[in-house]
PDB file of C-alpha atoms in Angstrom:
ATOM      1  CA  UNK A 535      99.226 105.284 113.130  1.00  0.00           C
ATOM      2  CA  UNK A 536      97.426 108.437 112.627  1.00  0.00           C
ATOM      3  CA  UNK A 537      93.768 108.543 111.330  1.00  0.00           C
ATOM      4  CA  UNK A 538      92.998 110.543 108.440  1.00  0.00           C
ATOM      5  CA  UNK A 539      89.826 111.965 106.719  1.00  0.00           C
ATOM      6  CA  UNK A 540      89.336 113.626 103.635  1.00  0.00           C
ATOM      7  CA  UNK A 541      86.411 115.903 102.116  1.00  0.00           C
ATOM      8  CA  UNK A 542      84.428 115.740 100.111  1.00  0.00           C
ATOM      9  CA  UNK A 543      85.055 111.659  99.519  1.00  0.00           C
ATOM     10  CA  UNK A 544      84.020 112.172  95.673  1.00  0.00           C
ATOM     11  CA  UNK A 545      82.925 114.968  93.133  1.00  0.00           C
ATOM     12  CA  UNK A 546      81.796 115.518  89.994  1.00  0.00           C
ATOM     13  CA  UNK A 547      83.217 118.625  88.267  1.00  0.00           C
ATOM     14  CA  UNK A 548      82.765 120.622  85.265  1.00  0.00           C
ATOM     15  CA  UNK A 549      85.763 122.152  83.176  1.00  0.00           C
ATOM     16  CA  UNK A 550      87.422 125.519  84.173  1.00  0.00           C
ATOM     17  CA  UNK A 551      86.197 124.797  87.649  1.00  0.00           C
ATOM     18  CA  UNK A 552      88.469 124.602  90.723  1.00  0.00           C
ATOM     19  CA  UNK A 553      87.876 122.313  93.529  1.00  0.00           C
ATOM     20  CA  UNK A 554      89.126 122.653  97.007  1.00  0.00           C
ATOM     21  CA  UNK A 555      89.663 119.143  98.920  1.00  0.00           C
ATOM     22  CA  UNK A 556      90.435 118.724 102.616  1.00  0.00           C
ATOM     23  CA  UNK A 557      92.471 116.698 104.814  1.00  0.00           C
ATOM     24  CA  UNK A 558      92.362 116.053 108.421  1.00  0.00           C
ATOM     25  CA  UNK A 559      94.645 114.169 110.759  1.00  0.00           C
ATOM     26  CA  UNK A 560      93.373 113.073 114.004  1.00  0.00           C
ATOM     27  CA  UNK A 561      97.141 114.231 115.660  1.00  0.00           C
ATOM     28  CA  UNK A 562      99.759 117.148 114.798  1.00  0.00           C
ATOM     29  CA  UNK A 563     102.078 116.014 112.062  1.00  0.00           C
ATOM     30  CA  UNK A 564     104.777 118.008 110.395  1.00  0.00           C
ATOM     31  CA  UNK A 565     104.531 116.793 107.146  1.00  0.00           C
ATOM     32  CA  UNK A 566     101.233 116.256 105.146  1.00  0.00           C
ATOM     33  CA  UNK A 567     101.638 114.179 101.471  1.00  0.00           C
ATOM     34  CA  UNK A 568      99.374 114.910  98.629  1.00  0.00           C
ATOM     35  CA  UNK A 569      99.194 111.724  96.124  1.00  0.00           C
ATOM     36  CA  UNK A 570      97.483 111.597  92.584  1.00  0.00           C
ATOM     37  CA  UNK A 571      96.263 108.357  91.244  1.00  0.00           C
ATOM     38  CA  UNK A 572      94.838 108.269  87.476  1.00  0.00           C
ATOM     39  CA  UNK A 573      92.446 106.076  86.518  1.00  0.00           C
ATOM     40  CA  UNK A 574      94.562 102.326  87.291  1.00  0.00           C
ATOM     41  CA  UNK A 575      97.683 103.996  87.426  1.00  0.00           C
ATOM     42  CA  UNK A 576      99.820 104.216  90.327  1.00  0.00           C
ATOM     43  CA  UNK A 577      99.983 106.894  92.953  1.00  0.00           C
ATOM     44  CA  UNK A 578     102.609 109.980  92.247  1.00  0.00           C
ATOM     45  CA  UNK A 579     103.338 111.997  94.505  1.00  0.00           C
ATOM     46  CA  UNK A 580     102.289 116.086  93.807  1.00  0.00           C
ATOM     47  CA  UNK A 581     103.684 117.987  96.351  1.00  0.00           C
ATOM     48  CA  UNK A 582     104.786 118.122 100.792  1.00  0.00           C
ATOM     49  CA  UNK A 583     102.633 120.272 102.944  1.00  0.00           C
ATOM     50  CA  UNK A 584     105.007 121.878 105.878  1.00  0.00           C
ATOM     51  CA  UNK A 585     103.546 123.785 107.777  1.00  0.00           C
ATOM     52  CA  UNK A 586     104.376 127.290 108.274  1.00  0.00           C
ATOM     53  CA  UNK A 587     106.237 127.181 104.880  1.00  0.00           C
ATOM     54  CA  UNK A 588     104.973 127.284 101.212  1.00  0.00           C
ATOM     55  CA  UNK A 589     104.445 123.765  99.906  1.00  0.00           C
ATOM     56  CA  UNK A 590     107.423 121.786  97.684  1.00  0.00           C
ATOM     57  CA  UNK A 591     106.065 120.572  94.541  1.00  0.00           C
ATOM     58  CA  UNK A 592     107.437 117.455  92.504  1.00  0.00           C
ATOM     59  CA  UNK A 593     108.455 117.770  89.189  1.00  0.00           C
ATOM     60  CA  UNK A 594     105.839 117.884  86.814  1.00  0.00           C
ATOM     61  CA  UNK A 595     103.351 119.633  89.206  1.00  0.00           C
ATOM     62  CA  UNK A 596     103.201 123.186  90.028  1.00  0.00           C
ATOM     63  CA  UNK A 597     101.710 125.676  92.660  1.00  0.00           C
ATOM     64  CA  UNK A 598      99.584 127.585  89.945  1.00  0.00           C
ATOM     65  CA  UNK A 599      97.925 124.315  89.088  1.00  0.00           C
ATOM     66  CA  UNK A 600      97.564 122.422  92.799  1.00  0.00           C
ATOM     67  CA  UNK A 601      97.540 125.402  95.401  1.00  0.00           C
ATOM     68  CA  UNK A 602      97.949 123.834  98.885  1.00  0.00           C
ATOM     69  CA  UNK A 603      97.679 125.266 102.046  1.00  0.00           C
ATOM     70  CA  UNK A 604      98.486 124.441 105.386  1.00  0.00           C
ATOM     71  CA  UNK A 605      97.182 126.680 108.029  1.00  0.00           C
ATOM     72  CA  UNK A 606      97.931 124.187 110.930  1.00  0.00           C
ATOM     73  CA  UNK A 607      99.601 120.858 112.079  1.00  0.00           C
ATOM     74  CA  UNK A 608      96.386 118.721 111.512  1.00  0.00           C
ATOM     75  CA  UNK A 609      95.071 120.283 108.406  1.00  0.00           C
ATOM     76  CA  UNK A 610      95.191 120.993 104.516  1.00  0.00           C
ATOM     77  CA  UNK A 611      93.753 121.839 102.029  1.00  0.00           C
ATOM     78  CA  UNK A 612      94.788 121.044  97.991  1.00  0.00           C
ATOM     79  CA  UNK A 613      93.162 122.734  95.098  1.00  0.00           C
ATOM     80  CA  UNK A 614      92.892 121.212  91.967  1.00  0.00           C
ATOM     81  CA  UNK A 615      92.666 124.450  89.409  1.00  0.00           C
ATOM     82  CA  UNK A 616      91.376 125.113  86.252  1.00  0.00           C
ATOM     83  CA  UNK A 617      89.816 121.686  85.923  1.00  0.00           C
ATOM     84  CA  UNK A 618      90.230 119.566  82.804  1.00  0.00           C
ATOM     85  CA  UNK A 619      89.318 115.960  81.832  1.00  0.00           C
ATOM     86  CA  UNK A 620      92.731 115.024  82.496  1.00  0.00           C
ATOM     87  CA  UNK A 621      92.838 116.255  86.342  1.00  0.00           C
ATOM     88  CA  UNK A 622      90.348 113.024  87.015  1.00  0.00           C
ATOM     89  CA  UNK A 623      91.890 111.082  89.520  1.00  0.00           C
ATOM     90  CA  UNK A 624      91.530 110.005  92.821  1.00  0.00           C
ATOM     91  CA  UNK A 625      93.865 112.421  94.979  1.00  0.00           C
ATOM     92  CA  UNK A 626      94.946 111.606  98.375  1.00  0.00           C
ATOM     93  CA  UNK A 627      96.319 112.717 101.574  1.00  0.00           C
ATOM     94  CA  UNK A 628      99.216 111.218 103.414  1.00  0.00           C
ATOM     95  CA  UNK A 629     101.029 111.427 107.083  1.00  0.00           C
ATOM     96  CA  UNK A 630     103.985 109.064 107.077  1.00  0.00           C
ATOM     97  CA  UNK A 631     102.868 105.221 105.892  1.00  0.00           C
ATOM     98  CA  UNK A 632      99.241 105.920 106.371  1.00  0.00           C
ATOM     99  CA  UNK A 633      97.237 107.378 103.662  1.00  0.00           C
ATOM    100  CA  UNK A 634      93.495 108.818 103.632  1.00  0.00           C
ATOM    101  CA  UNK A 635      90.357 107.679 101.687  1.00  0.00           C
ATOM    102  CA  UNK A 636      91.275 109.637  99.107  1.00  0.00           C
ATOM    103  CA  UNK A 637      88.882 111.847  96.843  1.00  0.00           C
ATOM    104  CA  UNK A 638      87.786 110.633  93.572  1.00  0.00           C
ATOM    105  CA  UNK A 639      87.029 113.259  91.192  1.00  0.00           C
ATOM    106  CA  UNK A 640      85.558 113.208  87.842  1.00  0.00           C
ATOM    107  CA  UNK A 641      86.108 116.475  85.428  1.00  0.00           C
ATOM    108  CA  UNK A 642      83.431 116.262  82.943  1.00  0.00           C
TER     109      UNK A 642
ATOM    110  CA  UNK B 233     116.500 108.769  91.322  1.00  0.00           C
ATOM    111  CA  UNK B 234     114.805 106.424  93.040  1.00  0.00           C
ATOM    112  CA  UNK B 235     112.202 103.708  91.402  1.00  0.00           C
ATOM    113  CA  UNK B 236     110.221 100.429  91.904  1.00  0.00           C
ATOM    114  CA  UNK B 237     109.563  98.044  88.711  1.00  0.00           C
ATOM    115  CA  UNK B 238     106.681  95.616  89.836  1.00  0.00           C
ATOM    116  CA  UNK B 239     105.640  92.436  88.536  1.00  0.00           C
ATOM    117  CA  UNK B 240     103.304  93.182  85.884  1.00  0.00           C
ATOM    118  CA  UNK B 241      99.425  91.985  85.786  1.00  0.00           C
ATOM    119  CA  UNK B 242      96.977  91.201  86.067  1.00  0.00           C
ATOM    120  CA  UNK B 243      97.561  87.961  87.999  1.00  0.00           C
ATOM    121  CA  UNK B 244      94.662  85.028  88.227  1.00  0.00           C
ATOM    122  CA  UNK B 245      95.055  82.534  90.541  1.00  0.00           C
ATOM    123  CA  UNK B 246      93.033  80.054  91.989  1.00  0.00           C
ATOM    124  CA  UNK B 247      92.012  79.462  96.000  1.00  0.00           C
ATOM    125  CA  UNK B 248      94.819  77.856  97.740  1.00  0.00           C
ATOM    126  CA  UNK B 249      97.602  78.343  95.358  1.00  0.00           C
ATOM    127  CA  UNK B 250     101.047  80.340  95.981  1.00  0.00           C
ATOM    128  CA  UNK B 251     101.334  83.516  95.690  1.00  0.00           C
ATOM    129  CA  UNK B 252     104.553  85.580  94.685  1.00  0.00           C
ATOM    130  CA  UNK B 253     104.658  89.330  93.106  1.00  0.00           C
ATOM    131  CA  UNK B 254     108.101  90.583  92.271  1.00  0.00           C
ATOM    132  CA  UNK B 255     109.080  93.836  93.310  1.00  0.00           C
ATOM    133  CA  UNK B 256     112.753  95.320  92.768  1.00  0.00           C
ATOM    134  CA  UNK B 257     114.035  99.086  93.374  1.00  0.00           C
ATOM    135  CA  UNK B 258     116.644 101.105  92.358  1.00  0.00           C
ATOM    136  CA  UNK B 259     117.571 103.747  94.901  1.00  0.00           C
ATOM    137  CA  UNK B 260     120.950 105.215  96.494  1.00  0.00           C
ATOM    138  CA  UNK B 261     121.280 104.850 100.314  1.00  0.00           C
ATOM    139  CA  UNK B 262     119.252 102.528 102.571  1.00  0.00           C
ATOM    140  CA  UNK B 263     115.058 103.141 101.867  1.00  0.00           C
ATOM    141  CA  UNK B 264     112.481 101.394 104.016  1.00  0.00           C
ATOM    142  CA  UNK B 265     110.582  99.115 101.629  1.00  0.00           C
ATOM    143  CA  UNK B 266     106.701  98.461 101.863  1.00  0.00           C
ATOM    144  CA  UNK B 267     103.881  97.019 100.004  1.00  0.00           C
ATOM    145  CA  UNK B 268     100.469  97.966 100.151  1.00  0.00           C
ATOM    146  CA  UNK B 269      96.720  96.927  99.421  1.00  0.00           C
ATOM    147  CA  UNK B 270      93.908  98.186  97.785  1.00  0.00           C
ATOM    148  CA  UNK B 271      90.559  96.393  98.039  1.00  0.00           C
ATOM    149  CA  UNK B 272      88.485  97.159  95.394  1.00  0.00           C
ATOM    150  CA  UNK B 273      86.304 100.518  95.798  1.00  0.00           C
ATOM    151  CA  UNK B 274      88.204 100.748  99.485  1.00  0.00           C
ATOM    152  CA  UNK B 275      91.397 103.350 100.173  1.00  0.00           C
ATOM    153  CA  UNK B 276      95.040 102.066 100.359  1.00  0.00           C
ATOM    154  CA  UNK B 277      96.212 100.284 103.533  1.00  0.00           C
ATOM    155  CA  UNK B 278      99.617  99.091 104.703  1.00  0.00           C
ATOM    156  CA  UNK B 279     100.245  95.819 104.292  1.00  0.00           C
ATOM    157  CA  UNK B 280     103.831  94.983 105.314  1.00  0.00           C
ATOM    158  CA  UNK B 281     107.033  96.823 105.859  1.00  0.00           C
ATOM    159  CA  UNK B 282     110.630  96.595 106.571  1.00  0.00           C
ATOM    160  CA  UNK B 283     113.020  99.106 106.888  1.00  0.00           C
ATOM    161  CA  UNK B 284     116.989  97.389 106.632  1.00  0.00           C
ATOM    162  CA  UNK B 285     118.299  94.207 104.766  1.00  0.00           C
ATOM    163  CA  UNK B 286     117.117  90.851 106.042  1.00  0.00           C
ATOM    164  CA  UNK B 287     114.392  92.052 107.239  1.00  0.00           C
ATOM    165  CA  UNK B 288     111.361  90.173 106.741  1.00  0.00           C
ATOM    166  CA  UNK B 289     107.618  92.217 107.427  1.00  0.00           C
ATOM    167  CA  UNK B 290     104.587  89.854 108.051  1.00  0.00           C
ATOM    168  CA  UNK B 291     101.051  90.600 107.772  1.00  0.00           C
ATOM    169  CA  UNK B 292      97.929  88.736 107.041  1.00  0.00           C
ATOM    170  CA  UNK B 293      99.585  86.091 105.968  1.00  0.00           C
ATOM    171  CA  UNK B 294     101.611  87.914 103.315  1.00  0.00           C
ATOM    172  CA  UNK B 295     105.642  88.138 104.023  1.00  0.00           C
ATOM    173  CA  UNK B 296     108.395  89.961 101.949  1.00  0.00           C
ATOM    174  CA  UNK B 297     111.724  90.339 102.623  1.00  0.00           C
ATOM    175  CA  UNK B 298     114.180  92.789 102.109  1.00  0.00           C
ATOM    176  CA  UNK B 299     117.260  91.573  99.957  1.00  0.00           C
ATOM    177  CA  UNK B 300     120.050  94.204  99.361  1.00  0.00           C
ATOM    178  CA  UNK B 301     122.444  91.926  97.372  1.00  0.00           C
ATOM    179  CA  UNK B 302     119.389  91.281  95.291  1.00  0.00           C
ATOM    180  CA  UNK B 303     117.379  94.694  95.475  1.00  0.00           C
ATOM    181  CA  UNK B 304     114.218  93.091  95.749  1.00  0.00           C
ATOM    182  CA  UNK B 305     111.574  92.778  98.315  1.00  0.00           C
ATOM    183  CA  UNK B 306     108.980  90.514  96.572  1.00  0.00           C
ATOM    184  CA  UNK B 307     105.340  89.379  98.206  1.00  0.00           C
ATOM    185  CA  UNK B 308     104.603  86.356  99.070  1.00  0.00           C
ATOM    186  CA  UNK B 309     101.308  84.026 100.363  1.00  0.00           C
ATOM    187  CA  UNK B 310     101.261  80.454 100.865  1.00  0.00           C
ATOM    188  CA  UNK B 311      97.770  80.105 100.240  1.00  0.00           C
ATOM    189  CA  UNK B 312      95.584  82.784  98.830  1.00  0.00           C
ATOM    190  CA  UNK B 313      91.935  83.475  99.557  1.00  0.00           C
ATOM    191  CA  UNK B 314      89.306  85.155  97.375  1.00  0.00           C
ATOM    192  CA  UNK B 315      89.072  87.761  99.991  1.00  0.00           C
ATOM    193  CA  UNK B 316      92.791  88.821  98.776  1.00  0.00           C
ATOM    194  CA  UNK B 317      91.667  89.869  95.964  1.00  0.00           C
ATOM    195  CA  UNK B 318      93.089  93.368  95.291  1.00  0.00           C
ATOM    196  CA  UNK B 319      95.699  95.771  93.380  1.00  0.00           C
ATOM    197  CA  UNK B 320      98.804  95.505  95.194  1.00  0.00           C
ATOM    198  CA  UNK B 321     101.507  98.097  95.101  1.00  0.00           C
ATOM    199  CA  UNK B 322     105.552  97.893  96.115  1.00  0.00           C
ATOM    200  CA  UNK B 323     106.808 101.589  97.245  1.00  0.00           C
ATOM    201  CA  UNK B 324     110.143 102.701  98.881  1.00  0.00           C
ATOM    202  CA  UNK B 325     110.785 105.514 100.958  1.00  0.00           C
ATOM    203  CA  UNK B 326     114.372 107.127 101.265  1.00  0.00           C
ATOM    204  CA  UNK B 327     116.726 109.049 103.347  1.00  0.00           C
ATOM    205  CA  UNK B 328     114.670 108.899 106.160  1.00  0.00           C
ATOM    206  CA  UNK B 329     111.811 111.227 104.942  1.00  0.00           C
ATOM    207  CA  UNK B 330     108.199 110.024 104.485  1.00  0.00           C
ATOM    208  CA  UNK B 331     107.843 110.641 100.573  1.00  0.00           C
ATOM    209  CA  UNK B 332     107.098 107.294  99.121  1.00  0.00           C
ATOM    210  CA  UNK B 333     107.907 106.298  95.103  1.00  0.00           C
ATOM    211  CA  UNK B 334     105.508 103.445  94.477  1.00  0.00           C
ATOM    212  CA  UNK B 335     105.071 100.684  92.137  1.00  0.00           C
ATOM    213  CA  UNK B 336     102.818 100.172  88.979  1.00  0.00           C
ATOM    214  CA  UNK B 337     100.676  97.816  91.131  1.00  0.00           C
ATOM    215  CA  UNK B 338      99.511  94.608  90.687  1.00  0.00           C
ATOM    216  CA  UNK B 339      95.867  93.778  90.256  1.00  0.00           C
ATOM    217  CA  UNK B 340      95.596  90.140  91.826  1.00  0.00           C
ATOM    218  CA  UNK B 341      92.387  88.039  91.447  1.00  0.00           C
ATOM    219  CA  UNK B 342      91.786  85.254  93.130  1.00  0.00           C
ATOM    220  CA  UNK B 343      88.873  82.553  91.886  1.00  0.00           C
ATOM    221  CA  UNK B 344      86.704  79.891  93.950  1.00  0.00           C
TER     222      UNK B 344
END
């Protein structure tokens, strides 16, 4: 399975910020999965990363909000926006079944 | 469209004892079923999987298998160790893609 890593692992943020988080996978993939989990909720998925093609967003999430970008087959990047208290979470990256570390951020 | 209802928590249970968390899904089609693990402060790591009915996935000790007539694909230990101790969370993945709809997790806790 592949082997993922994320940056930075956790952050502490203040409102109206943006922060950019990364995700690297240790082989090419077609299809990159960003996750949100709230505080000891359950993981929801935000949106697919293809690459070469703009990223499809679930329902609830949009592009404004959670730019993504995916420049190649073993990276991407996901922007959290416009920070608020609500946007902490721990947001991770997936390639098939296996997930990264994931990136817990805190929005002060 | 497609969901997983999990056994609510948290669940206590002493060192040695049975384990069993429900999980049953609604979805059209055929979906490859899996639970997964989450040690406490640690990321989320496949546990167990199985993709068609009558399967049954193994792992650790843990089993769960895959019951069409019954939609369910429930967890089960025979004898649980502290070390389990963990959220646990049922998820479903459908029409052959890799987008996964998970469970509300379970938060299991196992005492000496």
């Amino acid at each position: 399975s592949a082997v993922i890593s994320q940056k930075p692992s956790r952050d502490i943020c203040q409102r109206g910020t943006s922060l950019t988080i990364q995700c690297q996978v240790d082989s090419q993939v077609t299809m990159m999965f960003w996750y949100r989990q709230q505080p000891g909720q359950s993981l929801t998925l935000i949106a697919t990363a293809n690459q070469g093609s703009e990223a499809t967003y679930e329902s609830g999430f949009v592009i404004d909000k959670f730019p993504i970008s995916r420049p190649n087959l073993t990276f991407s990047t996901l922007t959290v926006s416009n920070m608020s208290p609500e946007d902490s979470s721990i947001y991770l990256c997936s390639v098939g079944t296996s997930f990264g570390p994931g990136t817990r951020l805190t929005v002060l | 469209g497609d969901s997983v209802t999990q056994m609510e928590g948290p669940v206590t249970l002493s060192e040695e004892a049975f384990l069993t968390i429900n999980c049953t899904y609604t979805a059209t089609g055929y979906p490859s079923l899996f639970w997964y693990v989450q040690y406490p402060g640690e990321g989320l790591q496949l546990l167990l999987k199985a993709t068609k009915a009558d399967d049954k996935g193994s792992n650790k000790g843990f089993e769960a298998t895959y019951r069409k007539e019954t939609t369910s694909f429930h967890l089960e230990k025979g004898s649980v160790q502290v070390s389990d101790s963990a959220v646990y969370f049922c998820a479903l993945a459908n029409f052959g893609n890799e987008k996964l709809t998970f469970g509300t997790g379970t938060r299991l806790t196992i005492i000496p």
